[in-house]
GROMACS .gro file of C-alpha atoms in nm:
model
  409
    1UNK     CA    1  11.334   8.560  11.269
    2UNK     CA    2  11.682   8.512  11.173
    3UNK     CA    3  11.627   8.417  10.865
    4UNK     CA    4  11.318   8.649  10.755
    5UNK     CA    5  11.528   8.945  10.912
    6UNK     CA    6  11.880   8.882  10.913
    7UNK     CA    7  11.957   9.270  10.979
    8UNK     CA    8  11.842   9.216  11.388
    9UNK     CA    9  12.081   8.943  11.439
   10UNK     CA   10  12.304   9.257  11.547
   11UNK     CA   11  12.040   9.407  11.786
   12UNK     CA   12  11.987   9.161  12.037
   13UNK     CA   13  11.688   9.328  12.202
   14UNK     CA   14  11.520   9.406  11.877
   15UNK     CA   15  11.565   9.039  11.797
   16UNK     CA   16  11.399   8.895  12.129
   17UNK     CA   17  11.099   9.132  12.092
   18UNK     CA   18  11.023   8.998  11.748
   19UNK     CA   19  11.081   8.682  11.852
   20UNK     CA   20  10.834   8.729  12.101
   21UNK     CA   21  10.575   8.923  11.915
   22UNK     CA   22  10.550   8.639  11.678
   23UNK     CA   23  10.507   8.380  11.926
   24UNK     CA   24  10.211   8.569  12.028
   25UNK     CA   25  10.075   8.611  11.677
   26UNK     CA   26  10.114   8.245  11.582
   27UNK     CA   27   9.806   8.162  11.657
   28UNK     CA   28   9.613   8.427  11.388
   29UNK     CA   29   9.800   8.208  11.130
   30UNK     CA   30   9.525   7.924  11.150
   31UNK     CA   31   9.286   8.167  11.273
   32UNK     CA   32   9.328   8.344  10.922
   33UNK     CA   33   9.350   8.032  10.720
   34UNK     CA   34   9.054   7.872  10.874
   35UNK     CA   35   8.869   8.263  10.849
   36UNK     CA   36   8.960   8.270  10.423
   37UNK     CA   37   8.809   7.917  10.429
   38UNK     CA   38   8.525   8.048  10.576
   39UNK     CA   39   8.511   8.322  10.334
   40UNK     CA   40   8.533   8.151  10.036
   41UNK     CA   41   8.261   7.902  10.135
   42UNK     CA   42   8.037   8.195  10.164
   43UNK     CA   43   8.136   8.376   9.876
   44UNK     CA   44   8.062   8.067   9.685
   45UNK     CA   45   7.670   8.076   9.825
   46UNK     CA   46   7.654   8.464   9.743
   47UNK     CA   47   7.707   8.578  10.061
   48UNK     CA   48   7.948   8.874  10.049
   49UNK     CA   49   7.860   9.055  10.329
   50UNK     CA   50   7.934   8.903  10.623
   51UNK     CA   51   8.330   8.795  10.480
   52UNK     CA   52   8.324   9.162  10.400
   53UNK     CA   53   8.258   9.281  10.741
   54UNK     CA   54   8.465   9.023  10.929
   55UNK     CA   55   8.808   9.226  10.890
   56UNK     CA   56   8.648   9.513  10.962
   57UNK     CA   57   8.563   9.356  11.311
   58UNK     CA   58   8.919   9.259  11.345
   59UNK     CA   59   9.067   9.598  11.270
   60UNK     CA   60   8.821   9.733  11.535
   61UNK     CA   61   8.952   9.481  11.768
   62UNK     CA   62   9.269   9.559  11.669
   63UNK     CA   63   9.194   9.952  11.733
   64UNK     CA   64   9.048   9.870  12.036
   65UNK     CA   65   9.383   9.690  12.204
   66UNK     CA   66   9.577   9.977  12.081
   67UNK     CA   67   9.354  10.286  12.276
   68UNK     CA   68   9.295  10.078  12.577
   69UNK     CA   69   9.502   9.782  12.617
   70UNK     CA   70   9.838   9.909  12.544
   71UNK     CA   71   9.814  10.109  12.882
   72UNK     CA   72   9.825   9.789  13.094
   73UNK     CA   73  10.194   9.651  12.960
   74UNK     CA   74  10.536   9.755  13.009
   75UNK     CA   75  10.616   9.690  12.633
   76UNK     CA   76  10.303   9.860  12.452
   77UNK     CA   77  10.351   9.647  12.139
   78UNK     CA   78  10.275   9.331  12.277
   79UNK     CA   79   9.953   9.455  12.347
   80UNK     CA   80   9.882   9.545  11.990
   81UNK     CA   81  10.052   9.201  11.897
   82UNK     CA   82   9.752   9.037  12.136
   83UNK     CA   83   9.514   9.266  11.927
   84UNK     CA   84   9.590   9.078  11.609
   85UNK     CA   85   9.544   8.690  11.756
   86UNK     CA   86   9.211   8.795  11.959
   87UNK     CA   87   9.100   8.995  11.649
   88UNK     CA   88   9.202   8.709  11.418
   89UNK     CA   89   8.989   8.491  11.670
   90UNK     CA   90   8.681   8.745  11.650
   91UNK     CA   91   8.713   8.783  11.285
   92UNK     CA   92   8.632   8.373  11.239
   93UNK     CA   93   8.358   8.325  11.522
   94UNK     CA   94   8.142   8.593  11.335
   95UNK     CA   95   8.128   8.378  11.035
   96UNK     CA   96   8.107   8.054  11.185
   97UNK     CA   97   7.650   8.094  11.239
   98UNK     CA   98   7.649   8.150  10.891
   99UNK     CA   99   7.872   7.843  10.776
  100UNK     CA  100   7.666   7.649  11.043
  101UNK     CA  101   7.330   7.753  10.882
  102UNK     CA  102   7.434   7.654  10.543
  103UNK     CA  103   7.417   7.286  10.662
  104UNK     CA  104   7.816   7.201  10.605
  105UNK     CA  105   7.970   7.248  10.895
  106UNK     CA  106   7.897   6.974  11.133
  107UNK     CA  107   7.851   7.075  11.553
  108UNK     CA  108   7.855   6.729  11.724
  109UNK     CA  109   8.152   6.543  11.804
  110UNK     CA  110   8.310   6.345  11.501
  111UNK     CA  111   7.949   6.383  11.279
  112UNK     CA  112   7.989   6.287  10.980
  113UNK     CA  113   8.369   6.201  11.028
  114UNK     CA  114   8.547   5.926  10.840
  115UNK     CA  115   8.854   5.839  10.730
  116UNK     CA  116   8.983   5.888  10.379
  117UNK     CA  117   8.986   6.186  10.137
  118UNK     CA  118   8.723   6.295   9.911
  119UNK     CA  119   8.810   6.281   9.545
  120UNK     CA  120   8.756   6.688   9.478
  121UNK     CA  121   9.073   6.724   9.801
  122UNK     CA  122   9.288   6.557   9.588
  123UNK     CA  123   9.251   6.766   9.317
  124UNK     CA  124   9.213   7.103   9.564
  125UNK     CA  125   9.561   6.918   9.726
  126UNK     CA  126   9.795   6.928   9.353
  127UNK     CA  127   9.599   7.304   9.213
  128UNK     CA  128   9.718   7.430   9.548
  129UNK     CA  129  10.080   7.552   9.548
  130UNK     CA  130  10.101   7.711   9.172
  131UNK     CA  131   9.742   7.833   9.324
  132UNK     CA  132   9.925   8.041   9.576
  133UNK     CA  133  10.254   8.111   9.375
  134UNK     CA  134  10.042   8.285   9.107
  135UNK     CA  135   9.778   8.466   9.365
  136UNK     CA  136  10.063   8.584   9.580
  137UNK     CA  137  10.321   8.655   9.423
  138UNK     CA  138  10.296   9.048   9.513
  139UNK     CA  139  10.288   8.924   9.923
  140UNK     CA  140  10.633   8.714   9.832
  141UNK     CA  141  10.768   9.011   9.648
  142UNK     CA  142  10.690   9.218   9.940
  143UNK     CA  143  10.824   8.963  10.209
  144UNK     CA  144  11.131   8.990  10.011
  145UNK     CA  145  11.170   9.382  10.009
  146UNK     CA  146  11.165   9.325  10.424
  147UNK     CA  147  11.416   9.056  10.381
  148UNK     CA  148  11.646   9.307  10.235
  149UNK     CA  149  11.535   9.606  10.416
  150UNK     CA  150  11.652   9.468  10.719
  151UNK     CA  151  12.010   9.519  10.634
  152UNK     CA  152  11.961   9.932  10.609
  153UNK     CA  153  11.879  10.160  10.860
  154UNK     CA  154  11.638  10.113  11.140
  155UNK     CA  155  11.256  10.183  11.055
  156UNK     CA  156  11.298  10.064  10.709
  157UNK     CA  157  11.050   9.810  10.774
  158UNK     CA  158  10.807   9.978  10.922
  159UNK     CA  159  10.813  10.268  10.624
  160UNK     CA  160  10.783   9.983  10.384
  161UNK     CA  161  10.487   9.871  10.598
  162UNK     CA  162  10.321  10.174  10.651
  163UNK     CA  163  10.358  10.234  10.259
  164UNK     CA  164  10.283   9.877  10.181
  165UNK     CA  165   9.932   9.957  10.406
  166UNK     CA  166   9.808  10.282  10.176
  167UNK     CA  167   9.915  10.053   9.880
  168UNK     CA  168   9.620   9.794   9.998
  169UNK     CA  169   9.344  10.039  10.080
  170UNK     CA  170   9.295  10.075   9.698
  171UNK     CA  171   9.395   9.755   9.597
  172UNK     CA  172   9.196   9.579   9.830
  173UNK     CA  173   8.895   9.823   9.812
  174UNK     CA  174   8.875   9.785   9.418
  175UNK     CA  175   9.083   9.501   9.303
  176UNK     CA  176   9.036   9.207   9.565
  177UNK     CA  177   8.649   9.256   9.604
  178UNK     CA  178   8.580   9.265   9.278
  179UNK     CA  179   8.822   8.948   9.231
  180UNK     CA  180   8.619   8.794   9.523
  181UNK     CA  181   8.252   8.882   9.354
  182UNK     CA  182   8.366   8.797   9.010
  183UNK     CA  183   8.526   8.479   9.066
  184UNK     CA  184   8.208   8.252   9.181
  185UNK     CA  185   8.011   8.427   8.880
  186UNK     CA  186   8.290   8.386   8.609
  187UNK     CA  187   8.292   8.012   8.754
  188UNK     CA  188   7.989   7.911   8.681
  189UNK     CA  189   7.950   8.110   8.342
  190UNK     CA  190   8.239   7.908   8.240
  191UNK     CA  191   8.030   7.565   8.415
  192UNK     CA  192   7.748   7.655   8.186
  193UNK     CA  193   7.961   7.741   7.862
  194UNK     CA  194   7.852   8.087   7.856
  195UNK     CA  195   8.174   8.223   7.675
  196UNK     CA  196   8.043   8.518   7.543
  197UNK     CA  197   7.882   8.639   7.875
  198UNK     CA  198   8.299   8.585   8.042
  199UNK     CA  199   8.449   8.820   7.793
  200UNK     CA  200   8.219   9.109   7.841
  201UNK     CA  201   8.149   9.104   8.229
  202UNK     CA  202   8.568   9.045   8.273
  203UNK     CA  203   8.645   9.335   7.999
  204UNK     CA  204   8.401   9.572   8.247
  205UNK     CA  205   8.506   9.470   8.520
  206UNK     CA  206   8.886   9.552   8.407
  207UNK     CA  207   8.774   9.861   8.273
  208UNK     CA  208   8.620  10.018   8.569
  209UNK     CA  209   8.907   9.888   8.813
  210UNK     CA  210   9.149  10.060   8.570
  211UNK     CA  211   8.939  10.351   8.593
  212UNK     CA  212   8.898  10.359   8.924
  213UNK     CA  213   9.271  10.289   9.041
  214UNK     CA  214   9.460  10.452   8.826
  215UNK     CA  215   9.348  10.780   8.965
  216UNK     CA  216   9.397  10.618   9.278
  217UNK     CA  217   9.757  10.549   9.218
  218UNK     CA  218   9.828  10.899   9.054
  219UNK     CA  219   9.690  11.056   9.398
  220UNK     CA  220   9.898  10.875   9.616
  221UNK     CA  221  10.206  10.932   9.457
  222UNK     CA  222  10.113  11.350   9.416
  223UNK     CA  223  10.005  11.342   9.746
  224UNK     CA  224  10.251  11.083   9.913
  225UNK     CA  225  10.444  11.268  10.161
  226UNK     CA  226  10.122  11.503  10.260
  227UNK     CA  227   9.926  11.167  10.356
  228UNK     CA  228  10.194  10.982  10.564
  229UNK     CA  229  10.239  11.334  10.729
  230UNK     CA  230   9.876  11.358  10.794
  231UNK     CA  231   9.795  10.973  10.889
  232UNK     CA  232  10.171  10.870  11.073
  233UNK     CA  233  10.330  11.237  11.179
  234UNK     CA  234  10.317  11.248  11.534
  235UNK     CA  235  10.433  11.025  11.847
  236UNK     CA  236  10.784  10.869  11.779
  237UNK     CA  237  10.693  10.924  11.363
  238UNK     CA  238  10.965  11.162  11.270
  239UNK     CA  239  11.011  11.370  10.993
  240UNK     CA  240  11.268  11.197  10.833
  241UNK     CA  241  11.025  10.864  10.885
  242UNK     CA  242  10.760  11.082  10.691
  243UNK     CA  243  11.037  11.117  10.378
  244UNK     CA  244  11.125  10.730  10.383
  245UNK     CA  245  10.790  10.578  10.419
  246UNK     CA  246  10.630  10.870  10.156
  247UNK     CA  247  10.940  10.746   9.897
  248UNK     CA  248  10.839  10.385  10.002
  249UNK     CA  249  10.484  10.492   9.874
  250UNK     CA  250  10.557  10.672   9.560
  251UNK     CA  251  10.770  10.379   9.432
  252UNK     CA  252  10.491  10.138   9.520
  253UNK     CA  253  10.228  10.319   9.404
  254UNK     CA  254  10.294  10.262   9.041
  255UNK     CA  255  10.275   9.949   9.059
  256UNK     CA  256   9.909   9.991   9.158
  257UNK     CA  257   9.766   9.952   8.812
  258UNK     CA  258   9.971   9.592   8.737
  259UNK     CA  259   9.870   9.469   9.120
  260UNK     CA  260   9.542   9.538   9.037
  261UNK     CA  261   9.557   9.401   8.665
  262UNK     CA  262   9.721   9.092   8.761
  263UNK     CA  263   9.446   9.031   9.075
  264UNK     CA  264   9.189   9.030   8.825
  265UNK     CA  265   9.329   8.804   8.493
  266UNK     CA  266   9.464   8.552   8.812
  267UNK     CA  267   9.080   8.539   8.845
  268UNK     CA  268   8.984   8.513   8.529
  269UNK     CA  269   9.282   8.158   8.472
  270UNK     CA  270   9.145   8.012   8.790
  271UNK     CA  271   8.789   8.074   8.668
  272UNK     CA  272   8.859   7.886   8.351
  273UNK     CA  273   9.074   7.624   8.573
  274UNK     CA  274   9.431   7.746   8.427
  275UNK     CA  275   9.661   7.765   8.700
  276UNK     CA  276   9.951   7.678   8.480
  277UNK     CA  277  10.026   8.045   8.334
  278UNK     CA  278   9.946   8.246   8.659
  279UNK     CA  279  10.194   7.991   8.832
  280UNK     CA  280  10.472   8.060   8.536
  281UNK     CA  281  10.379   8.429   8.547
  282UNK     CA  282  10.408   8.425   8.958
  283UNK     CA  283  10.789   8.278   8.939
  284UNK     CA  284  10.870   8.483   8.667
  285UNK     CA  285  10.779   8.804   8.858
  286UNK     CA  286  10.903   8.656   9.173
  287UNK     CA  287  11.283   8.594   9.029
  288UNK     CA  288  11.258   8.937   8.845
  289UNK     CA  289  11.206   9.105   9.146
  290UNK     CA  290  11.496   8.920   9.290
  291UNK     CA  291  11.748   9.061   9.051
  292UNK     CA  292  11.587   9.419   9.006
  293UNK     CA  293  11.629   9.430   9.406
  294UNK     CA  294  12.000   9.323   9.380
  295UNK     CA  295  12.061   9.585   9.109
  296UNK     CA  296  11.878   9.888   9.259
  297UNK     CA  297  11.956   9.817   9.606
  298UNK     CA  298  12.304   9.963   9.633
  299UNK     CA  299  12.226  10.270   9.416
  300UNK     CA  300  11.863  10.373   9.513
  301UNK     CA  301  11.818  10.201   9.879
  302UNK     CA  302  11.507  10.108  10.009
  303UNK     CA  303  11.348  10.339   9.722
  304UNK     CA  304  11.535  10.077   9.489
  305UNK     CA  305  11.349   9.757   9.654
  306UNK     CA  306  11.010   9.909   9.619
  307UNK     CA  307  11.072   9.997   9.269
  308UNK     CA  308  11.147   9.607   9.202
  309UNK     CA  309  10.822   9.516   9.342
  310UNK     CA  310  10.644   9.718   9.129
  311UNK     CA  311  10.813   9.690   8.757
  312UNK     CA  312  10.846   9.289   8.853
  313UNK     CA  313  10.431   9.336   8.887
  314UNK     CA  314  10.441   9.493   8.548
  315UNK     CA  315  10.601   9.273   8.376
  316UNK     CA  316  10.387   9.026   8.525
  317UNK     CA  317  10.095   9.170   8.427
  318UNK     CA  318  10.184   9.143   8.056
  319UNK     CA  319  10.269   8.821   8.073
  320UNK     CA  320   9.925   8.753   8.210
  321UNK     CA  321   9.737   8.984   7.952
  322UNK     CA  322   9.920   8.864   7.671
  323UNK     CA  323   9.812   8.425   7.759
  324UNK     CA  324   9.482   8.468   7.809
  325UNK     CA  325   9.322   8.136   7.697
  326UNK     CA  326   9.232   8.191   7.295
  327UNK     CA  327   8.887   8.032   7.397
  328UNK     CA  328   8.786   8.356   7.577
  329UNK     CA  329   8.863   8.644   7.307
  330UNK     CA  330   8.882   8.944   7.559
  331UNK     CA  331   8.936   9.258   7.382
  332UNK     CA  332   9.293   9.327   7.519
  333UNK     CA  333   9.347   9.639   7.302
  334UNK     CA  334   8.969   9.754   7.402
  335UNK     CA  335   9.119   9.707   7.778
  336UNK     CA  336   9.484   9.922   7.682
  337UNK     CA  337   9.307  10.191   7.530
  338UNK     CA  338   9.080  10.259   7.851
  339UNK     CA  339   9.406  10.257   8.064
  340UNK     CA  340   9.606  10.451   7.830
  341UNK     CA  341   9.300  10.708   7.846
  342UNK     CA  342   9.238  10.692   8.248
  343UNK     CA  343   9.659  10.719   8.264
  344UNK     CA  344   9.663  11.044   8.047
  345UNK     CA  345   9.405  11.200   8.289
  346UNK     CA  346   9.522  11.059   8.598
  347UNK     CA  347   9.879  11.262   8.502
  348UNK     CA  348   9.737  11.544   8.421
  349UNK     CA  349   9.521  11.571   8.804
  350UNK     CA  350   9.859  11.493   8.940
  351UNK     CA  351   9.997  11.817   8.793
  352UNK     CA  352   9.751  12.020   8.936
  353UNK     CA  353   9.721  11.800   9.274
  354UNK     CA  354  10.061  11.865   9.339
  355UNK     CA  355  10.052  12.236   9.230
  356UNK     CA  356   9.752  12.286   9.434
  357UNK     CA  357   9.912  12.125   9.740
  358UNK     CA  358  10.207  12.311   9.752
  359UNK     CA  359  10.017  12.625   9.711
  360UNK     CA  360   9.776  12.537  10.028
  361UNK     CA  361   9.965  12.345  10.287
  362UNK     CA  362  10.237  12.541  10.349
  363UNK     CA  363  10.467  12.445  10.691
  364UNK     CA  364  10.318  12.562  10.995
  365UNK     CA  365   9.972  12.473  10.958
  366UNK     CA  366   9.817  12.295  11.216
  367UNK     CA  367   9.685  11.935  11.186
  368UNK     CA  368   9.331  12.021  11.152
  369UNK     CA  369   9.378  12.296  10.889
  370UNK     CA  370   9.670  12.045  10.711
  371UNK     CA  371   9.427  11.745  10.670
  372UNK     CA  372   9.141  12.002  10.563
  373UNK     CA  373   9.408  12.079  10.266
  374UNK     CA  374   9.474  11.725  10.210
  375UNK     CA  375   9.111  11.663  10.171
  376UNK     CA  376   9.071  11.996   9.914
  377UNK     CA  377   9.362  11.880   9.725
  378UNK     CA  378   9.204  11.515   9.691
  379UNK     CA  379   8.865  11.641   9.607
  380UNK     CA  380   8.995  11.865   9.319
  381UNK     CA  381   9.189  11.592   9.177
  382UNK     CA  382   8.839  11.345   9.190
  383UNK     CA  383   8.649  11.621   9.078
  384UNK     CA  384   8.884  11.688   8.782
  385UNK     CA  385   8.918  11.356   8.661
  386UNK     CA  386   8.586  11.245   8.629
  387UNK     CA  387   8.470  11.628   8.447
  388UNK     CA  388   8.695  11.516   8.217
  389UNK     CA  389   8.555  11.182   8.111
  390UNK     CA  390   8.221  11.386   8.187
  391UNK     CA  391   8.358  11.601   7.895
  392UNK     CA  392   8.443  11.288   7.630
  393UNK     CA  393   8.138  11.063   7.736
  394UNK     CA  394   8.365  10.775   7.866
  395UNK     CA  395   8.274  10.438   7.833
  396UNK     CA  396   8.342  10.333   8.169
  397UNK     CA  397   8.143  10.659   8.321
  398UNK     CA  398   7.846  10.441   8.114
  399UNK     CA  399   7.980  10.151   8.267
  400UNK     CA  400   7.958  10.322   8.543
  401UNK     CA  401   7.612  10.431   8.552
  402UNK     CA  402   7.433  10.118   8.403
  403UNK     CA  403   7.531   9.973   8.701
  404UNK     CA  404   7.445  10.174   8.976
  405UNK     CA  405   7.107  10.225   8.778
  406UNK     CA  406   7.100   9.864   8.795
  407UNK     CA  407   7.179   9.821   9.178
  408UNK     CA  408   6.904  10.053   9.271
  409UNK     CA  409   6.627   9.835   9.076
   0.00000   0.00000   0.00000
């Protein structure tokens, strides 16, 4: 904890409670590791649903020791801390049936055990670390915001956190389960040779994410101080935590499009077995952030961290774009032009989300009537954006379409 948070050495009590809360929570790091095993296996047999519903089991769990548990301890957050490593637990036994009934997981004692490694583990064994420099490169970037965040004012964590959180909704609603569907698919396209057939389900499936989250990523930064009000303003949330975790998330979110970009071309290299350039591309972005933090952090603050992580994710989505093997001849200015066209939209709904929500939610309103506003001003801004690609015919509205039409046959 010392190290990871050097800013608690000075608060003695702050330190043991971490310190503690993580000894709890040790255990959810195998449960977790052993869980994403279990989801990839799955998601490798076409089975999406069940590793798609296993978090949402552990966030109920998760809910759960925060309503009722947290009553029975002294320190409430060691209840919530329990939540994670019992939800963590939960979250793998719920896949573990379907992992048995696929015939590869063995129940009796030693069956099937021997000594030795199999050939492919080797290989798995030397892809693995520039594997999980290029994949998580964001999570490092982030890990090294807290680092540094430690050193300012207390509950700059936790509004890097909280922002961090409203940051993943999209990205992992969008980004990381289409990267999880495509990645089996593109696999075995690029198994059977079928090059063609890679460059046009990638170049929609870019498309539509970009469509989808750039929106996404201009609400969030109209809106970002109405939602953390609205989700975190009550209890020991303050005001001024509502102004530091909603500067947190406008920084953050716009670096939405390039988190999302670079989820989806990391897929695309490991798909074709390249882990060479998303590795390079994952340090690159890694150091950048490094410096960016060390030159923004004295002027801007936390506000100046969060800005690293996101123009470091930028520029590491261009690197990314720019390398993508010759073999597969993705239309990359096909790809820029749908951004450009979803980003010139997406700023003008921000105009009139943010004029509309300083018309309507005006201090004093209660909570009920203040998240009815919030809702009005996000519906507008949905309903706005997609009448205008309504009004040009967008591709990705046709996209869009052929594959819903598709879904219901």
């Amino acid at each position: 904890i010392k190290i990871i948070a050097p800013g608690f050495i000075e608060y003695s009590y702050k330190l043991q409670l971490t310190a503690i809360l993580f000894k709890i929570m040790l255990p959810y790091l195998w449960l977790i590791l052993m869980s994403s095993l279990c989801m990839g296996v799955l998601n490798t047999f076409g089975n999406f649903g069940i590793p798609g519903f296993a978090p949402v089991v552990f966030n109920l769990v998760v809910i759960l020791f925060t309503l009722v548990i947290t009553n029975y301890f002294n320190t409430p957050v060691m209840a919530l801390a329990l939540g994670v490593t019992i939800g963590g637990l939960v979250q793998l036994l719920i896949q573990i049936p379907f992992i048995i009934r696929l015939g590869i997981f063995k129940t009796s004692l030693f069956a099937g055990f021997h000594f030795g490694f199999h050939p492919e583990l080797i290989k798995i064994l030397k892809i693995m670390i520039p594997s999980m420099i290029g994949a998580a490169s964001y999570q490092i970037n982030i890990v090294t915001a807290s680092f540094l965040a430690s050193k300012f004012d207390t509950g700059s964590i936790s509004s890097l956190y909280y922002a961090d959180r409203l940051v993943q909704f999209p990205l992992a609603l969008f980004a990381v389960s289409t990267a999880m569907v495509l990645l089996p698919d593109l696999s075995k396209k690029t198994a059977a040779g079928q090059i063609d057939e890679i460059e046009h389900l990638f170049s929609n499936a870019v498309k539509l994410v970009f469509f989808v989250t750039i929106p996404a990523m201009a609400g969030l930064m109209a809106l970002d101080e109405q939602i953390v009000s609205l989700l975190f303003n009550h209890g020991a949330f303050s005001e001024a935590a509502v102004h530091h975790t909603a500067n947190c998330l406008f920084f953050l979110s716009m670096g939405l499009w390039a988190f999302t970009g670079s989820r989806l071309l990391v897929t695309l290299y490991y798909a074709l077995s390249n882990v060479r350039i998303p590795f390079y591309s994952g340090i690159l972005t890694i150091g950048l952030n490094f410096i960016f933090s060390f030159l923004f952090m004295d002027s801007l603050g936390l506000k100046g961290l969060v800005l690293s992580v996101s123009l470091s994710a930028a520029i590491g989505f261009a690197v990314l774009l720019v390398n993508v093997p010759g073999a597969v001849k993705i239309d990359k200015s096909e790809i820029i032009v749908s951004a450009c066209r979803s980003l010139f939209f997406s700023a003008i709904m921000f105009f009139l989300v943010q004029q509309t929500a300083d018309l309507i939610l005006i201090p004093g309103l209660n909570k009920f009537w203040f998240g009815a506003g919030v809702i009005v001003c996000i519906s507008l801004g949905i309903c706005f954006y997609f009448i205008l690609n309504l009004l040009i015919s967008s591709p990705e509205l046709k996209i869009l379409k052929k594959g819903m039409a598709r879904n219901r046959s």
